[in-house]
């Protein structure tokens, strides 16, 4: 037979593997599952290369030296293709190891003796019957060959009749080789002694990975011996036995071996009897072996077929054919198995005896996911057993039973564990997701149909259900099956393939109707049914979206048409008695009755009922202006309603106009006019309110449109100076808020009761609304449609002011196709997201009030703001309950709500409880965080409403603990721009509730306590006591104070992780800056009016730490001023260490910043060292020459820095506490600083030939700007008004000389730029470096750079520009790039640059008449000295001359 398939390639090709392929790769190549009708390997009768005729050279010891003859053509072809060699060549190859052999194949009993090289790594050796002694010789020779030890991988033996000695030689060979991995015995013959010897060889060998025995007649005895060897062997991974009858005894012995051997990975057996498969696969399953198994048989010379296949990679066991007893044994092994996830017994004839065993498998097995029992001849009894197993099974997900012989009884039992028969009953099996059954021999019957209908109606887990090829169900029964799917929300796929009852128009219409009602069905498979054969199912497939041209899913929010909004809101803002209601009525009257001419002269009167009872809460009036809907929102001016204003503020992109209304009189009942300051205060509050909420409303597309209206103008008889002052103050406010709001330039002065006076405002509003609608973002066209849809819904539902979210969803499903759940094409969550987006858009444009937390949409905004929220905010609990400190029980609160909202004046009664229950209002308050429950788990828990709280009685607060171990910390969070923004009145009450919910929602509360006052939150958590206080006029800051015995870091982490994030979550758009409060003020709880000057910006303290050297970081102190009141000391002056003001986390941030600076600057300086010989030949007399040549370049400076910075990295990773980190930083920073100063000193002094250092070398330029000095970092032609200054050059301590006069440079010309640019570039780099690490080199320069961070950023990023005649030099850290140029230019050019700069200074000072020592001392405060040790010249200040007198001597010019 022909070698085919997977294992054919294993035998023919893998035995000649390349040298780099080990046994593992060989194993990997054989893992693909084999499911073929024929075995993958069936050996032919002979695979030996036949060489019939060739000229053979004599071989020593070979008695038969006969020559073979054949046609010359055949010989040439054979020689060309197989590279024939004599046996002597084979001997020579093995001895000399001239070839890198991986495989050697021996073919015995051949017509001739010869060799041929099959590939460059493989050799075939043919040995004739008369030359068998060479076989033993070659085995012995291989034992000592280098090939055996290095490259030989595979040995093949064909047609060998083994003798005991030969097998022993083979054993010695294998024992001596560590590289041979594979043995192949094909058509070999073994005696009993040889098999025993082979068994002993395998017991001892620990190298061989693969053995194949083909047509070698080892039989049961040989199999038993090999099995006994493999019980001991721990290396063999693949065993293949082909075309051999191992018998039941051999199979049993192999199964015993499997029980103890855990290394075997592949077992392939081809036997004439299929009975051998049962013990083998049973052992593999019972012991949970991850072993690939392939069992084949060719019984009675029939067609070869596979019996069993198990592939661990996909955990699939496929049984092709077994007898019943074998199948039962396999089932027993599956009970506790954990390696098989898919069991496929398709086509295996099974009986109820097997099903009885399989019931136990289903009850015990926890890993089996899929079982295929199709076409297994199971009848009712067998299916009953399977169904019984499903009751206790919790893992099986797919079960296929099509093509069996069971009827209605079997169907009834099978579906019982998947059904519920009452509302109180649980479904027994909820893991099974897919079930199919049916067949031409199935008779479902009446009982089976009933069971199917009950299952489809009640099942809550099955996603796929199929009935195949059924001939018993009639069309009316098919209709009943589909109708049962109306309420099924879990089934996704139903298949009725080949069912004869799927026929007729009635069935088609039923299916189409169900798809309209049930959108969750994704697939209906009706192939091979009469309806499908008649071509009538296309409409069903199109409805399901399964046709070939299915449309892609549309993203509503991206592709829905947009249009201009058609509604605009006008907000009337103002204090009490400002005349907002009267003005609102007049504007509404103007637009509603424009054609009545006598109205202009009539003063409209307020409704008599409104005179008796002043308006409570927000009032809204709506009218139409052409096709635009305009609504006037009259914001309640009473103080208690201010918290409501935040909730009602227009969102992003809303078309809104703000009218800020202020009365010119304090009260309408008298003629006492407001002062300009009072009017300004009124207007400023509302302007800040508008700006604060506009910032909070995410990204505003346009500035808020603001118009100022002054009312009660009719009471002013004649213009007064007071009115002019008011106008001037409004003008100042307009200038102040420019860029924050869009001010209408005209201030309206009106009599709100006169329509003639109001007409100008009305015309302004009409014009402005059209402008605003054109400028705001476009809205979804659907939103404009929904305005009418919601209006119609209210008419149909008795003017209900609110719609629940579920009802809104039903409305979308019916009225809005774009928001409809449509079968499988729509994801329910996505549709919900789209619906929420539309509801939010409607909220932003003012059509509804919608908060995601509420669970319903408010359609009548006036009802919600006035009757619901307005009444909630005005509840007087104390008059109706005994509640104190803001607490009230839920039942009492509901009672108060009912009594308050039902006791309205006749004609103005509340409609709240016609639409909402009192419990709904309580839940609304909880969702909007207007109150909180003390214990959410208790239905009778007390509730706290912050609006009920009163201010404290003035008692001095105290901390609950007070001991010497206590630490105190405080943070002052202040509006960054308090002149334009503030924390709105609604901020703190909601923060009180929100923070409570956050604290009580923590997993580990550590016995947290929580209490409130009007403007105070007091809480304790994990032993840390915290007070959160709202302060400042109009609330522009929040103080967070803490007292604890914990570590400062733990206390501040509570701030950073809980308190401050909660505060910032309510301040969207309002930036809060964090400041440190003096701990002494926190200790004594000093009142806010005193501690407001005892704060320190946290960022400023961090910058201060960065400005000092590491030596001073740990002991850095901040000094506090004295607090006094009328000469009485409240808190004395004092200081605190920075380490007591910052947490360890903050301190580490400072240190990380310092590390970062050092690394960055080192990175800028890390330039490879020059190899220029000029620099090496430069003469120098300083002491550094003894330590080695140092380049006078920045690369030279960097050389000593690299090692220090590498150590810095290690230190940064190893250090643990702050003090240790600072010590490490200080040490290595000192090392770095010394290296820098030493080499900078050398750089400065290397060119002693320039006039023998008659002038200083370290110079810089300063420019005076606005009475301050500014360091010049770049030199540009034409710059003027500069002053030249010199540094004190004392080595290691270079610094700025105080009170130095310097020399004025009138103007920088091109020559100066050319000479100075390279020097300035390099020197400024050193200055930057020094400033970063606090070096003396930059001492005194910090004050010359007001914004050091900006200046350093300039040095790091911006290349300096020079005139065309100048040199294009990079800005300081552009020097890193310049350094790369330096490598090419060499040291000579660098020396020339520095020499040119120094020469320019000499020439400049000579021109200025400042060339003598006395002149330099007068101008620069520097004297010429010589170091006693090195003899170098330097220019130093007077202080160094005195304190370093022992080290230097003065050398005057």
PDB file of N, CA, C and O in Angstrom, residues 30-35 258 264-268 277 280-296 306-320 330 333-334 337-344 367-368:
ATOM      1  N   UNK A  30       3.565  16.234  14.827  1.00  0.00           N
ATOM      2  CA  UNK A  30       2.666  15.093  14.740  1.00  0.00           C
ATOM      3  C   UNK A  30       1.393  15.290  15.533  1.00  0.00           C
ATOM      4  O   UNK A  30       0.645  14.369  15.758  1.00  0.00           O
ATOM      5  N   UNK A  31       1.122  16.516  15.975  1.00  0.00           N
ATOM      6  CA  UNK A  31       0.008  16.709  16.894  1.00  0.00           C
ATOM      7  C   UNK A  31      -1.321  16.993  16.198  1.00  0.00           C
ATOM      8  O   UNK A  31      -2.335  17.040  16.840  1.00  0.00           O
ATOM      9  N   UNK A  32      -1.307  17.288  14.921  1.00  0.00           N
ATOM     10  CA  UNK A  32      -2.561  17.625  14.257  1.00  0.00           C
ATOM     11  C   UNK A  32      -3.494  16.426  14.289  1.00  0.00           C
ATOM     12  O   UNK A  32      -3.076  15.299  14.060  1.00  0.00           O
ATOM     13  N   UNK A  33      -4.780  16.612  14.606  1.00  0.00           N
ATOM     14  CA  UNK A  33      -5.712  15.490  14.675  1.00  0.00           C
ATOM     15  C   UNK A  33      -5.883  14.843  13.316  1.00  0.00           C
ATOM     16  O   UNK A  33      -5.885  15.497  12.286  1.00  0.00           O
ATOM     17  N   UNK A  34      -6.035  13.518  13.314  1.00  0.00           N
ATOM     18  CA  UNK A  34      -6.180  12.756  12.078  1.00  0.00           C
ATOM     19  C   UNK A  34      -7.573  12.175  12.052  1.00  0.00           C
ATOM     20  O   UNK A  34      -7.958  11.439  12.959  1.00  0.00           O
ATOM     21  N   UNK A  35      -8.353  12.501  11.088  1.00  0.00           N
ATOM     22  CA  UNK A  35      -9.700  11.942  10.950  1.00  0.00           C
ATOM     23  C   UNK A  35      -9.856  11.493   9.505  1.00  0.00           C
ATOM     24  O   UNK A  35     -10.412  12.173   8.675  1.00  0.00           O
ATOM     25  N   UNK A 258       0.407   2.629  30.679  1.00  0.00           N
ATOM     26  CA  UNK A 258      -0.118   4.002  30.628  1.00  0.00           C
ATOM     27  C   UNK A 258      -0.460   4.497  32.026  1.00  0.00           C
ATOM     28  O   UNK A 258      -0.314   5.685  32.336  1.00  0.00           O
ATOM     29  N   UNK A 264       4.838   9.600  28.057  1.00  0.00           N
ATOM     30  CA  UNK A 264       4.433   9.255  26.697  1.00  0.00           C
ATOM     31  C   UNK A 264       3.404  10.268  26.202  1.00  0.00           C
ATOM     32  O   UNK A 264       2.413  10.544  26.885  1.00  0.00           O
ATOM     33  N   UNK A 265       3.642  10.837  25.019  1.00  0.00           N
ATOM     34  CA  UNK A 265       2.775  11.862  24.472  1.00  0.00           C
ATOM     35  C   UNK A 265       2.009  11.410  23.226  1.00  0.00           C
ATOM     36  O   UNK A 265       1.023  12.037  22.865  1.00  0.00           O
ATOM     37  N   UNK A 266       2.443  10.360  22.572  1.00  0.00           N
ATOM     38  CA  UNK A 266       1.763   9.885  21.361  1.00  0.00           C
ATOM     39  C   UNK A 266       1.794   8.365  21.340  1.00  0.00           C
ATOM     40  O   UNK A 266       2.847   7.746  21.506  1.00  0.00           O
ATOM     41  N   UNK A 267       0.608   7.779  21.160  1.00  0.00           N
ATOM     42  CA  UNK A 267       0.488   6.329  21.022  1.00  0.00           C
ATOM     43  C   UNK A 267      -0.330   6.049  19.774  1.00  0.00           C
ATOM     44  O   UNK A 267      -1.490   6.470  19.670  1.00  0.00           O
ATOM     45  N   UNK A 268       0.273   5.327  18.807  1.00  0.00           N
ATOM     46  CA  UNK A 268      -0.406   4.949  17.573  1.00  0.00           C
ATOM     47  C   UNK A 268      -0.316   3.447  17.428  1.00  0.00           C
ATOM     48  O   UNK A 268       0.778   2.873  17.487  1.00  0.00           O
ATOM     49  N   UNK A 277      -8.504  -1.304  21.127  1.00  0.00           N
ATOM     50  CA  UNK A 277      -8.674   0.121  21.422  1.00  0.00           C
ATOM     51  C   UNK A 277      -9.245   0.361  22.814  1.00  0.00           C
ATOM     52  O   UNK A 277      -8.917   1.353  23.474  1.00  0.00           O
ATOM     53  N   UNK A 280      -6.788   0.589  25.888  1.00  0.00           N
ATOM     54  CA  UNK A 280      -5.841   1.688  25.728  1.00  0.00           C
ATOM     55  C   UNK A 280      -6.496   3.037  26.005  1.00  0.00           C
ATOM     56  O   UNK A 280      -6.008   3.833  26.807  1.00  0.00           O
ATOM     57  N   UNK A 281      -7.606   3.334  25.330  1.00  0.00           N
ATOM     58  CA  UNK A 281      -8.234   4.641  25.519  1.00  0.00           C
ATOM     59  C   UNK A 281      -8.829   4.759  26.913  1.00  0.00           C
ATOM     60  O   UNK A 281      -8.850   5.844  27.510  1.00  0.00           O
ATOM     61  N   UNK A 282      -9.292   3.664  27.489  1.00  0.00           N
ATOM     62  CA  UNK A 282      -9.836   3.701  28.845  1.00  0.00           C
ATOM     63  C   UNK A 282      -8.762   4.080  29.850  1.00  0.00           C
ATOM     64  O   UNK A 282      -9.004   4.868  30.780  1.00  0.00           O
ATOM     65  N   UNK A 283      -7.563   3.532  29.675  1.00  0.00           N
ATOM     66  CA  UNK A 283      -6.475   3.875  30.593  1.00  0.00           C
ATOM     67  C   UNK A 283      -6.085   5.349  30.463  1.00  0.00           C
ATOM     68  O   UNK A 283      -5.835   6.031  31.463  1.00  0.00           O
ATOM     69  N   UNK A 284      -6.022   5.836  29.221  1.00  0.00           N
ATOM     70  CA  UNK A 284      -5.678   7.247  29.000  1.00  0.00           C
ATOM     71  C   UNK A 284      -6.697   8.162  29.674  1.00  0.00           C
ATOM     72  O   UNK A 284      -6.351   9.155  30.333  1.00  0.00           O
ATOM     73  N   UNK A 285      -7.991   7.828  29.551  1.00  0.00           N
ATOM     74  CA  UNK A 285      -9.037   8.669  30.126  1.00  0.00           C
ATOM     75  C   UNK A 285      -9.076   8.562  31.642  1.00  0.00           C
ATOM     76  O   UNK A 285      -9.248   9.562  32.351  1.00  0.00           O
ATOM     77  N   UNK A 286      -8.931   7.361  32.141  1.00  0.00           N
ATOM     78  CA  UNK A 286      -9.033   7.162  33.592  1.00  0.00           C
ATOM     79  C   UNK A 286      -7.906   7.856  34.333  1.00  0.00           C
ATOM     80  O   UNK A 286      -8.101   8.354  35.450  1.00  0.00           O
ATOM     81  N   UNK A 287      -6.708   7.869  33.732  1.00  0.00           N
ATOM     82  CA  UNK A 287      -5.561   8.485  34.397  1.00  0.00           C
ATOM     83  C   UNK A 287      -5.383   9.954  33.991  1.00  0.00           C
ATOM     84  O   UNK A 287      -4.404  10.591  34.392  1.00  0.00           O
ATOM     85  N   UNK A 288      -6.315  10.514  33.190  1.00  0.00           N
ATOM     86  CA  UNK A 288      -6.248  11.931  32.760  1.00  0.00           C
ATOM     87  C   UNK A 288      -4.924  12.247  32.083  1.00  0.00           C
ATOM     88  O   UNK A 288      -4.322  13.295  32.319  1.00  0.00           O
ATOM     89  N   UNK A 289      -4.467  11.334  31.221  1.00  0.00           N
ATOM     90  CA  UNK A 289      -3.214  11.552  30.513  1.00  0.00           C
ATOM     91  C   UNK A 289      -3.428  12.504  29.339  1.00  0.00           C
ATOM     92  O   UNK A 289      -4.407  12.406  28.611  1.00  0.00           O
ATOM     93  N   UNK A 290      -2.478  13.425  29.159  1.00  0.00           N
ATOM     94  CA  UNK A 290      -2.499  14.311  27.991  1.00  0.00           C
ATOM     95  C   UNK A 290      -1.733  13.635  26.861  1.00  0.00           C
ATOM     96  O   UNK A 290      -0.708  14.116  26.391  1.00  0.00           O
ATOM     97  N   UNK A 291      -2.253  12.489  26.417  1.00  0.00           N
ATOM     98  CA  UNK A 291      -1.579  11.655  25.428  1.00  0.00           C
ATOM     99  C   UNK A 291      -2.441  11.579  24.176  1.00  0.00           C
ATOM    100  O   UNK A 291      -3.626  11.272  24.248  1.00  0.00           O
ATOM    101  N   UNK A 292      -1.807  11.857  23.045  1.00  0.00           N
ATOM    102  CA  UNK A 292      -2.517  11.742  21.771  1.00  0.00           C
ATOM    103  C   UNK A 292      -2.593  10.281  21.380  1.00  0.00           C
ATOM    104  O   UNK A 292      -1.589   9.567  21.382  1.00  0.00           O
ATOM    105  N   UNK A 293      -3.807   9.833  21.063  1.00  0.00           N
ATOM    106  CA  UNK A 293      -4.033   8.404  20.782  1.00  0.00           C
ATOM    107  C   UNK A 293      -4.703   8.261  19.426  1.00  0.00           C
ATOM    108  O   UNK A 293      -5.691   8.956  19.138  1.00  0.00           O
ATOM    109  N   UNK A 294      -4.158   7.326  18.611  1.00  0.00           N
ATOM    110  CA  UNK A 294      -4.773   6.973  17.328  1.00  0.00           C
ATOM    111  C   UNK A 294      -4.770   5.452  17.223  1.00  0.00           C
ATOM    112  O   UNK A 294      -3.705   4.823  17.219  1.00  0.00           O
ATOM    113  N   UNK A 295      -5.957   4.855  17.163  1.00  0.00           N
ATOM    114  CA  UNK A 295      -6.090   3.397  17.048  1.00  0.00           C
ATOM    115  C   UNK A 295      -6.770   3.096  15.719  1.00  0.00           C
ATOM    116  O   UNK A 295      -7.862   3.596  15.437  1.00  0.00           O
ATOM    117  N   UNK A 296      -6.084   2.218  14.922  1.00  0.00           N
ATOM    118  CA  UNK A 296      -6.607   1.823  13.615  1.00  0.00           C
ATOM    119  C   UNK A 296      -6.802   0.302  13.594  1.00  0.00           C
ATOM    120  O   UNK A 296      -6.184  -0.421  14.372  1.00  0.00           O
ATOM    121  N   UNK A 306     -10.340   3.963  11.153  1.00  0.00           N
ATOM    122  CA  UNK A 306      -9.911   4.389  12.485  1.00  0.00           C
ATOM    123  C   UNK A 306     -10.957   3.954  13.489  1.00  0.00           C
ATOM    124  O   UNK A 306     -12.159   4.012  13.244  1.00  0.00           O
ATOM    125  N   UNK A 307     -10.500   3.575  14.676  1.00  0.00           N
ATOM    126  CA  UNK A 307     -11.388   3.128  15.738  1.00  0.00           C
ATOM    127  C   UNK A 307     -11.612   4.251  16.760  1.00  0.00           C
ATOM    128  O   UNK A 307     -12.736   4.603  17.080  1.00  0.00           O
ATOM    129  N   UNK A 308     -10.505   4.796  17.260  1.00  0.00           N
ATOM    130  CA  UNK A 308     -10.576   5.808  18.315  1.00  0.00           C
ATOM    131  C   UNK A 308      -9.519   6.873  18.041  1.00  0.00           C
ATOM    132  O   UNK A 308      -8.418   6.569  17.573  1.00  0.00           O
ATOM    133  N   UNK A 309      -9.863   8.108  18.366  1.00  0.00           N
ATOM    134  CA  UNK A 309      -8.905   9.207  18.254  1.00  0.00           C
ATOM    135  C   UNK A 309      -9.119  10.160  19.430  1.00  0.00           C
ATOM    136  O   UNK A 309     -10.239  10.591  19.704  1.00  0.00           O
ATOM    137  N   UNK A 310      -8.015  10.485  20.110  1.00  0.00           N
ATOM    138  CA  UNK A 310      -8.078  11.482  21.195  1.00  0.00           C
ATOM    139  C   UNK A 310      -6.945  12.491  20.994  1.00  0.00           C
ATOM    140  O   UNK A 310      -5.779  12.116  20.919  1.00  0.00           O
ATOM    141  N   UNK A 311      -7.320  13.778  20.882  1.00  0.00           N
ATOM    142  CA  UNK A 311      -6.349  14.851  20.659  1.00  0.00           C
ATOM    143  C   UNK A 311      -6.417  15.810  21.849  1.00  0.00           C
ATOM    144  O   UNK A 311      -7.409  16.535  22.014  1.00  0.00           O
ATOM    145  N   UNK A 312      -5.398  15.829  22.709  1.00  0.00           N
ATOM    146  CA  UNK A 312      -5.459  16.681  23.913  1.00  0.00           C
ATOM    147  C   UNK A 312      -5.527  18.172  23.604  1.00  0.00           C
ATOM    148  O   UNK A 312      -6.073  18.937  24.393  1.00  0.00           O
ATOM    149  N   UNK A 313      -4.942  18.597  22.445  1.00  0.00           N
ATOM    150  CA  UNK A 313      -4.920  20.028  22.172  1.00  0.00           C
ATOM    151  C   UNK A 313      -6.317  20.640  22.125  1.00  0.00           C
ATOM    152  O   UNK A 313      -6.536  21.742  22.608  1.00  0.00           O
ATOM    153  N   UNK A 314      -7.261  19.938  21.504  1.00  0.00           N
ATOM    154  CA  UNK A 314      -8.635  20.455  21.471  1.00  0.00           C
ATOM    155  C   UNK A 314      -9.572  19.667  22.372  1.00  0.00           C
ATOM    156  O   UNK A 314     -10.787  19.831  22.312  1.00  0.00           O
ATOM    157  N   UNK A 315      -9.009  18.799  23.213  1.00  0.00           N
ATOM    158  CA  UNK A 315      -9.767  18.041  24.230  1.00  0.00           C
ATOM    159  C   UNK A 315     -10.932  17.282  23.610  1.00  0.00           C
ATOM    160  O   UNK A 315     -12.023  17.212  24.178  1.00  0.00           O
ATOM    161  N   UNK A 316     -10.695  16.708  22.434  1.00  0.00           N
ATOM    162  CA  UNK A 316     -11.760  16.020  21.702  1.00  0.00           C
ATOM    163  C   UNK A 316     -11.515  14.512  21.671  1.00  0.00           C
ATOM    164  O   UNK A 316     -10.431  14.060  21.274  1.00  0.00           O
ATOM    165  N   UNK A 317     -12.527  13.739  22.065  1.00  0.00           N
ATOM    166  CA  UNK A 317     -12.488  12.277  21.957  1.00  0.00           C
ATOM    167  C   UNK A 317     -13.491  11.876  20.891  1.00  0.00           C
ATOM    168  O   UNK A 317     -14.693  12.117  21.034  1.00  0.00           O
ATOM    169  N   UNK A 318     -12.984  11.249  19.808  1.00  0.00           N
ATOM    170  CA  UNK A 318     -13.844  10.803  18.704  1.00  0.00           C
ATOM    171  C   UNK A 318     -13.768   9.297  18.625  1.00  0.00           C
ATOM    172  O   UNK A 318     -12.693   8.712  18.436  1.00  0.00           O
ATOM    173  N   UNK A 319     -14.919   8.649  18.802  1.00  0.00           N
ATOM    174  CA  UNK A 319     -15.007   7.191  18.701  1.00  0.00           C
ATOM    175  C   UNK A 319     -15.749   6.859  17.412  1.00  0.00           C
ATOM    176  O   UNK A 319     -16.895   7.297  17.223  1.00  0.00           O
ATOM    177  N   UNK A 320     -15.079   6.101  16.538  1.00  0.00           N
ATOM    178  CA  UNK A 320     -15.658   5.800  15.236  1.00  0.00           C
ATOM    179  C   UNK A 320     -16.479   4.510  15.272  1.00  0.00           C
ATOM    180  O   UNK A 320     -17.565   4.449  14.700  1.00  0.00           O
ATOM    181  N   UNK A 330     -15.403   2.657  28.160  1.00  0.00           N
ATOM    182  CA  UNK A 330     -14.949   4.030  27.929  1.00  0.00           C
ATOM    183  C   UNK A 330     -15.796   5.011  28.725  1.00  0.00           C
ATOM    184  O   UNK A 330     -15.287   5.985  29.310  1.00  0.00           O
ATOM    185  N   UNK A 333     -14.703   5.214  32.242  1.00  0.00           N
ATOM    186  CA  UNK A 333     -13.469   5.982  32.399  1.00  0.00           C
ATOM    187  C   UNK A 333     -13.718   7.486  32.321  1.00  0.00           C
ATOM    188  O   UNK A 333     -12.921   8.286  32.832  1.00  0.00           O
ATOM    189  N   UNK A 334     -14.811   7.892  31.701  1.00  0.00           N
ATOM    190  CA  UNK A 334     -15.094   9.319  31.547  1.00  0.00           C
ATOM    191  C   UNK A 334     -15.666   9.963  32.799  1.00  0.00           C
ATOM    192  O   UNK A 334     -15.716  11.186  32.902  1.00  0.00           O
ATOM    193  N   UNK A 337     -13.049  11.976  34.530  1.00  0.00           N
ATOM    194  CA  UNK A 337     -12.047  12.526  33.624  1.00  0.00           C
ATOM    195  C   UNK A 337     -12.142  14.057  33.570  1.00  0.00           C
ATOM    196  O   UNK A 337     -13.221  14.624  33.682  1.00  0.00           O
ATOM    197  N   UNK A 338     -10.981  14.711  33.372  1.00  0.00           N
ATOM    198  CA  UNK A 338     -10.952  16.182  33.282  1.00  0.00           C
ATOM    199  C   UNK A 338     -10.256  16.673  32.018  1.00  0.00           C
ATOM    200  O   UNK A 338     -10.053  17.874  31.865  1.00  0.00           O
ATOM    201  N   UNK A 339      -9.891  15.759  31.105  1.00  0.00           N
ATOM    202  CA  UNK A 339      -9.169  16.176  29.893  1.00  0.00           C
ATOM    203  C   UNK A 339     -10.070  16.257  28.668  1.00  0.00           C
ATOM    204  O   UNK A 339      -9.726  16.911  27.697  1.00  0.00           O
ATOM    205  N   UNK A 340     -11.217  15.595  28.688  1.00  0.00           N
ATOM    206  CA  UNK A 340     -12.107  15.573  27.527  1.00  0.00           C
ATOM    207  C   UNK A 340     -13.192  16.623  27.708  1.00  0.00           C
ATOM    208  O   UNK A 340     -13.893  16.641  28.722  1.00  0.00           O
ATOM    209  N   UNK A 341     -13.314  17.503  26.708  1.00  0.00           N
ATOM    210  CA  UNK A 341     -14.389  18.504  26.714  1.00  0.00           C
ATOM    211  C   UNK A 341     -15.424  18.241  25.626  1.00  0.00           C
ATOM    212  O   UNK A 341     -16.564  18.674  25.740  1.00  0.00           O
ATOM    213  N   UNK A 342     -15.015  17.531  24.579  1.00  0.00           N
ATOM    214  CA  UNK A 342     -15.934  17.202  23.494  1.00  0.00           C
ATOM    215  C   UNK A 342     -15.916  15.703  23.264  1.00  0.00           C
ATOM    216  O   UNK A 342     -14.847  15.110  23.048  1.00  0.00           O
ATOM    217  N   UNK A 343     -17.102  15.080  23.305  1.00  0.00           N
ATOM    218  CA  UNK A 343     -17.242  13.637  23.076  1.00  0.00           C
ATOM    219  C   UNK A 343     -18.111  13.451  21.842  1.00  0.00           C
ATOM    220  O   UNK A 343     -19.249  13.932  21.789  1.00  0.00           O
ATOM    221  N   UNK A 344     -17.560  12.740  20.862  1.00  0.00           N
ATOM    222  CA  UNK A 344     -18.273  12.532  19.601  1.00  0.00           C
ATOM    223  C   UNK A 344     -18.402  11.039  19.345  1.00  0.00           C
ATOM    224  O   UNK A 344     -17.405  10.344  19.124  1.00  0.00           O
ATOM    225  N   UNK A 367     -16.240  18.640  33.387  1.00  0.00           N
ATOM    226  CA  UNK A 367     -15.529  19.343  32.309  1.00  0.00           C
ATOM    227  C   UNK A 367     -16.139  19.119  30.931  1.00  0.00           C
ATOM    228  O   UNK A 367     -15.825  19.850  30.002  1.00  0.00           O
ATOM    229  N   UNK A 368     -16.984  18.123  30.788  1.00  0.00           N
ATOM    230  CA  UNK A 368     -17.565  17.814  29.483  1.00  0.00           C
ATOM    231  C   UNK A 368     -18.487  18.951  29.046  1.00  0.00           C
ATOM    232  O   UNK A 368     -19.433  19.309  29.756  1.00  0.00           O
TER     233      UNK A 368
END
